[in-house]
Short mmCIF file of N, CA and C in Angstrom, two decimals:
data_model
loop_
_atom_site.label_atom_id
_atom_site.label_comp_id
_atom_site.label_asym_id
_atom_site.label_seq_id
_atom_site.Cartn_x
_atom_site.Cartn_y
_atom_site.Cartn_z
N MET A 1 0.89 -1.18 -0.23
CA MET A 1 -0.01 0.00 -0.26
C MET A 1 1.00 1.08 -0.09
N ARG A 2 2.33 1.19 0.94
CA ARG A 2 2.70 2.35 0.88
C ARG A 2 3.27 2.90 -0.32
N SER A 3 3.53 1.62 -0.68
CA SER A 3 4.43 1.71 -2.18
C SER A 3 3.28 2.22 -3.33
N ALA A 4 2.08 1.94 -3.19
CA ALA A 4 1.29 2.40 -4.83
C ALA A 4 0.66 4.11 -4.20
N ARG A 5 0.31 3.89 -2.30
CA ARG A 5 0.61 5.74 -2.63
C ARG A 5 1.46 6.52 -2.63
N ARG A 6 3.03 6.05 -2.81
CA ARG A 6 3.83 7.02 -2.76
C ARG A 6 3.99 6.97 -4.36
N VAL A 7 4.28 6.35 -5.16
CA VAL A 7 3.91 6.76 -6.37
C VAL A 7 2.41 7.32 -7.16
N GLY A 8 1.41 7.61 -6.45
CA GLY A 8 0.54 7.74 -7.06
C GLY A 8 -0.51 7.40 -7.50
N ASP A 9 -0.48 5.38 -7.39
CA ASP A 9 -0.91 4.43 -7.96
C ASP A 9 -2.73 4.68 -6.87
N ARG A 10 -3.40 5.16 -6.97
CA ARG A 10 -4.74 5.08 -6.51
C ARG A 10 -5.44 3.55 -6.63
N GLU A 11 -5.42 3.21 -7.59
CA GLU A 11 -5.54 1.86 -8.00
C GLU A 11 -5.32 1.07 -7.40
N GLY A 12 -4.29 0.69 -7.57
CA GLY A 12 -3.51 0.10 -6.90
C GLY A 12 -3.41 0.18 -5.46
N GLU A 13 -3.42 1.70 -4.55
CA GLU A 13 -3.92 1.25 -2.81
C GLU A 13 -5.17 0.92 -3.03
N ALA A 14 -6.21 1.23 -3.77
CA ALA A 14 -7.42 0.64 -3.26
C ALA A 14 -7.59 -0.88 -3.24
N ALA A 15 -6.71 -1.79 -4.52
CA ALA A 15 -6.46 -3.30 -4.51
C ALA A 15 -5.97 -3.64 -3.47
N ALA A 16 -5.54 -2.92 -3.29
CA ALA A 16 -4.18 -3.31 -1.73
C ALA A 16 -4.85 -3.30 -0.64
N HIS A 17 -5.94 -2.29 -0.40
CA HIS A 17 -6.68 -2.91 0.68
C HIS A 17 -7.69 -3.58 0.76
N ALA A 18 -8.62 -3.82 -0.31
CA ALA A 18 -9.40 -4.87 -0.79
C ALA A 18 -8.45 -5.90 -0.42
N TYR A 19 -7.22 -6.27 -0.85
CA TYR A 19 -6.38 -7.97 -0.48
C TYR A 19 -6.39 -7.54 0.85
N VAL A 20 -6.00 -6.89 2.03
CA VAL A 20 -5.96 -7.20 3.00
C VAL A 20 -7.33 -6.77 3.73
N ALA A 21 -8.29 -6.90 3.30
CA ALA A 21 -9.19 -6.77 3.68
C ALA A 21 -9.97 -8.67 3.54
N ARG A 22 -9.67 -8.98 2.35
CA ARG A 22 -9.66 -10.43 2.34
C ARG A 22 -9.57 -11.17 3.33
N LEU A 23 -7.37 -10.87 3.29
CA LEU A 23 -7.14 -11.53 4.13
C LEU A 23 -7.35 -11.77 5.67
N ALA A 24 -7.95 -10.14 6.21
CA ALA A 24 -8.33 -10.03 7.69
C ALA A 24 -9.77 -10.68 7.30
N GLU A 25 -10.68 -10.92 7.16
CA GLU A 25 -12.17 -11.76 7.23
C GLU A 25 -11.45 -12.88 7.05
N THR A 26 -10.67 -13.38 5.97
CA THR A 26 -9.94 -15.04 6.18
C THR A 26 -9.75 -15.78 7.61
N ALA A 27 -9.12 -14.81 8.52
CA ALA A 27 -8.12 -14.77 9.45
C ALA A 27 -9.69 -14.49 10.73
N GLY A 28 -10.78 -14.08 10.50
CA GLY A 28 -11.25 -13.90 11.08
C GLY A 28 -11.14 -12.70 11.78
N ASP A 29 -10.84 -11.73 11.48
CA ASP A 29 -10.61 -10.36 11.98
C ASP A 29 -11.75 -9.14 11.37
N LEU A 30 -13.17 -9.59 11.90
CA LEU A 30 -13.52 -8.88 10.94
C LEU A 30 -13.68 -7.27 10.79
N GLY A 31 -13.80 -6.56 11.95
CA GLY A 31 -12.72 -5.24 12.63
C GLY A 31 -12.13 -4.42 11.58
N ALA A 32 -10.83 -5.60 11.18
CA ALA A 32 -9.90 -4.96 10.33
C ALA A 32 -10.37 -5.08 9.07
N ALA A 33 -10.89 -5.80 8.26
CA ALA A 33 -11.59 -6.08 7.14
C ALA A 33 -12.40 -5.20 6.71
N GLU A 34 -13.32 -4.41 8.05
CA GLU A 34 -14.34 -3.47 7.26
C GLU A 34 -13.03 -2.00 6.99
N SER A 35 -12.91 -1.96 8.16
CA SER A 35 -11.77 -0.50 7.89
C SER A 35 -11.37 -0.65 6.74
N ALA A 36 -10.32 -1.78 6.46
CA ALA A 36 -9.69 -1.50 4.77
C ALA A 36 -10.59 -1.54 4.17
N LEU A 37 -12.15 -2.42 3.80
CA LEU A 37 -12.77 -2.24 2.68
C LEU A 37 -13.52 -1.01 2.52
N ARG A 38 -13.58 -0.05 3.62
CA ARG A 38 -14.02 1.21 4.02
C ARG A 38 -13.03 1.90 3.22
N THR A 39 -11.79 1.97 3.56
CA THR A 39 -11.06 2.67 2.82
C THR A 39 -11.06 2.22 0.86
N ALA A 40 -10.95 1.28 0.85
CA ALA A 40 -10.85 0.94 -0.07
C ALA A 40 -12.01 1.41 -1.19
N LEU A 41 -13.82 1.34 -0.67
CA LEU A 41 -14.43 2.28 -0.96
C LEU A 41 -14.65 3.36 -1.25
N GLU A 42 -13.91 4.26 0.00
CA GLU A 42 -13.69 5.86 -1.29
C GLU A 42 -12.28 5.50 -1.38
N LEU A 43 -11.19 5.67 -1.61
CA LEU A 43 -10.60 5.72 -3.15
C LEU A 43 -10.87 5.04 -4.32
N TRP A 44 -12.35 3.63 -4.24
CA TRP A 44 -12.86 3.96 -5.90
C TRP A 44 -13.85 4.95 -6.23
N ARG A 45 -14.55 5.45 -4.83
CA ARG A 45 -15.72 6.58 -4.91
C ARG A 45 -14.53 7.72 -5.78
N GLU A 46 -13.84 8.22 -5.61
CA GLU A 46 -12.56 9.00 -5.84
C GLU A 46 -11.89 8.43 -7.24
N LEU A 47 -11.88 7.32 -7.55
CA LEU A 47 -11.22 7.12 -8.52
C LEU A 47 -12.91 6.92 -9.66
N GLY A 48 -13.51 6.95 -9.27
CA GLY A 48 -14.88 6.88 -10.67
C GLY A 48 -14.86 5.58 -10.82
N ASP A 49 -14.82 4.75 -10.03
CA ASP A 49 -14.84 3.35 -10.70
C ASP A 49 -16.12 2.35 -9.80
N PRO A 50 -17.10 2.35 -10.33
CA PRO A 50 -18.67 2.15 -10.02
C PRO A 50 -18.22 0.20 -9.68
N ASP A 51 -17.17 -0.68 -11.02
CA ASP A 51 -17.83 -1.54 -10.87
C ASP A 51 -17.18 -2.11 -9.62
N ALA A 52 -15.81 -1.47 -8.97
CA ALA A 52 -15.02 -2.07 -8.22
C ALA A 52 -16.01 -2.00 -6.41
N GLU A 53 -16.60 -0.09 -6.63
CA GLU A 53 -16.97 0.18 -5.73
C GLU A 53 -18.21 -0.93 -5.00
N SER A 54 -19.27 -0.55 -6.33
CA SER A 54 -19.97 -1.93 -5.90
C SER A 54 -19.54 -3.30 -5.30
N THR A 55 -18.24 -4.19 -6.21
CA THR A 55 -17.71 -5.19 -5.54
C THR A 55 -17.33 -4.82 -4.43
N GLY A 56 -16.68 -3.52 -3.55
CA GLY A 56 -16.57 -3.52 -2.28
C GLY A 56 -18.02 -3.29 -1.46
N TRP A 57 -18.66 -2.42 -1.67
CA TRP A 57 -19.89 -2.26 -1.40
C TRP A 57 -20.55 -3.83 -1.07
N ARG A 58 -20.57 -5.05 -1.89
CA ARG A 58 -21.05 -6.01 -1.53
C ARG A 58 -20.14 -6.69 -0.84
N ALA A 59 -19.08 -6.69 -0.83
CA ALA A 59 -17.99 -6.98 0.78
C ALA A 59 -18.19 -6.47 1.92
N LEU A 60 -18.13 -5.24 1.81
CA LEU A 60 -18.50 -5.07 3.37
C LEU A 60 -19.86 -5.62 3.63
N ALA A 61 -20.76 -5.67 3.00
CA ALA A 61 -22.12 -6.40 3.58
C ALA A 61 -21.86 -7.91 3.54
N ARG A 62 -20.72 -8.47 3.63
CA ARG A 62 -20.72 -9.95 4.04
C ARG A 62 -19.93 -9.59 4.87
N VAL A 63 -19.02 -9.23 5.62
CA VAL A 63 -18.08 -8.31 6.21
C VAL A 63 -19.30 -8.31 7.98
N VAL A 64 -19.95 -7.69 7.28
CA VAL A 64 -20.85 -6.96 8.67
C VAL A 64 -21.61 -7.80 8.72
N SER A 65 -22.15 -8.22 7.82
CA SER A 65 -22.86 -9.53 7.99
C SER A 65 -23.37 -10.88 8.81
N ARG A 66 -21.71 -11.03 8.67
CA ARG A 66 -20.69 -11.98 9.39
C ARG A 66 -20.57 -11.51 10.91
N ALA A 67 -20.63 -10.06 11.31
CA ALA A 67 -20.15 -9.27 12.38
C ALA A 67 -21.82 -9.59 13.17
N GLY A 68 -22.52 -10.05 12.61
CA GLY A 68 -24.04 -9.82 13.13
C GLY A 68 -25.04 -8.85 13.03
N ARG A 69 -24.59 -7.82 12.17
CA ARG A 69 -25.00 -6.58 11.44
C ARG A 69 -25.80 -6.45 10.62
N ALA A 70 -26.95 -7.21 10.48
CA ALA A 70 -27.82 -7.57 9.60
C ALA A 70 -28.40 -6.69 8.67
N ALA A 71 -29.06 -4.90 9.16
CA ALA A 71 -29.48 -3.72 8.91
C ALA A 71 -28.37 -3.75 8.33
N GLU A 72 -26.82 -2.94 8.95
CA GLU A 72 -25.87 -2.66 7.85
C GLU A 72 -25.93 -3.10 6.99
N ALA A 73 -25.55 -4.37 6.56
CA ALA A 73 -25.73 -5.34 5.55
C ALA A 73 -26.19 -5.42 4.48
N ALA A 74 -27.72 -5.52 4.61
CA ALA A 74 -28.57 -5.03 3.72
C ALA A 74 -28.74 -3.78 3.28
N GLU A 75 -28.32 -2.60 4.29
CA GLU A 75 -28.24 -0.91 3.47
C GLU A 75 -26.74 -1.31 2.68
N ALA A 76 -25.48 -1.92 2.72
CA ALA A 76 -24.67 -2.10 1.71
C ALA A 76 -24.66 -2.47 1.03
N ASP A 77 -25.90 -3.74 0.76
CA ASP A 77 -26.24 -4.53 -0.48
C ASP A 77 -27.35 -3.54 -0.81
N ARG A 78 -27.86 -1.95 -0.85
CA ARG A 78 -28.67 -1.56 -0.97
C ARG A 78 -27.67 -0.44 -2.19
N VAL A 79 -26.41 -0.08 -1.62
CA VAL A 79 -25.50 1.12 -1.56
C VAL A 79 -25.10 -0.06 -3.38
N ALA A 80 -24.42 -0.94 -3.05
CA ALA A 80 -23.87 -1.34 -4.33
C ALA A 80 -24.83 -1.19 -5.15
N ALA A 81 -26.21 -1.65 -4.93
CA ALA A 81 -26.94 -2.13 -6.57
C ALA A 81 -27.42 -0.20 -7.13
N ARG A 82 -27.39 0.67 -5.65
CA ARG A 82 -27.74 1.42 -6.05
C ARG A 82 -26.21 2.26 -7.32
N VAL A 83 -25.19 2.16 -6.53
CA VAL A 83 -23.87 2.14 -7.54
C VAL A 83 -23.98 1.76 -8.45
N VAL A 84 -24.17 1.11 -9.02
CA VAL A 84 -24.61 -0.13 -10.79
C VAL A 84 -25.33 1.16 -11.41
N ASP A 85 -26.49 0.78 -10.52
CA ASP A 85 -27.23 1.62 -11.57
C ASP A 85 -27.61 3.13 -11.88
N GLU A 86 -26.23 3.81 -11.20
CA GLU A 86 -26.56 5.39 -11.36
C GLU A 86 -25.32 5.50 -12.17
N ARG A 87 -24.43 4.18 -12.58
CA ARG A 87 -23.21 4.83 -13.81
C ARG A 87 -23.72 4.98 -15.00
#
């Protein structure tokens, strides 16, 4: 992530955060996964990448659902659909 950030590769930085999120989720660290996904989502939004952003929202929905936060998961799924519909 630092390397991508240092050279201004925002797409690479977002992808790195998404990868960290997946590793954290697999390890059961849902808090770290959520944090990394939210950072990736912010970057994708800034980059104007609706496909990646929608995928990120769906991943966030999965993570918060696993954390027992069903209402937040449902909202993240709605946002994912809205991002795709708005492009």
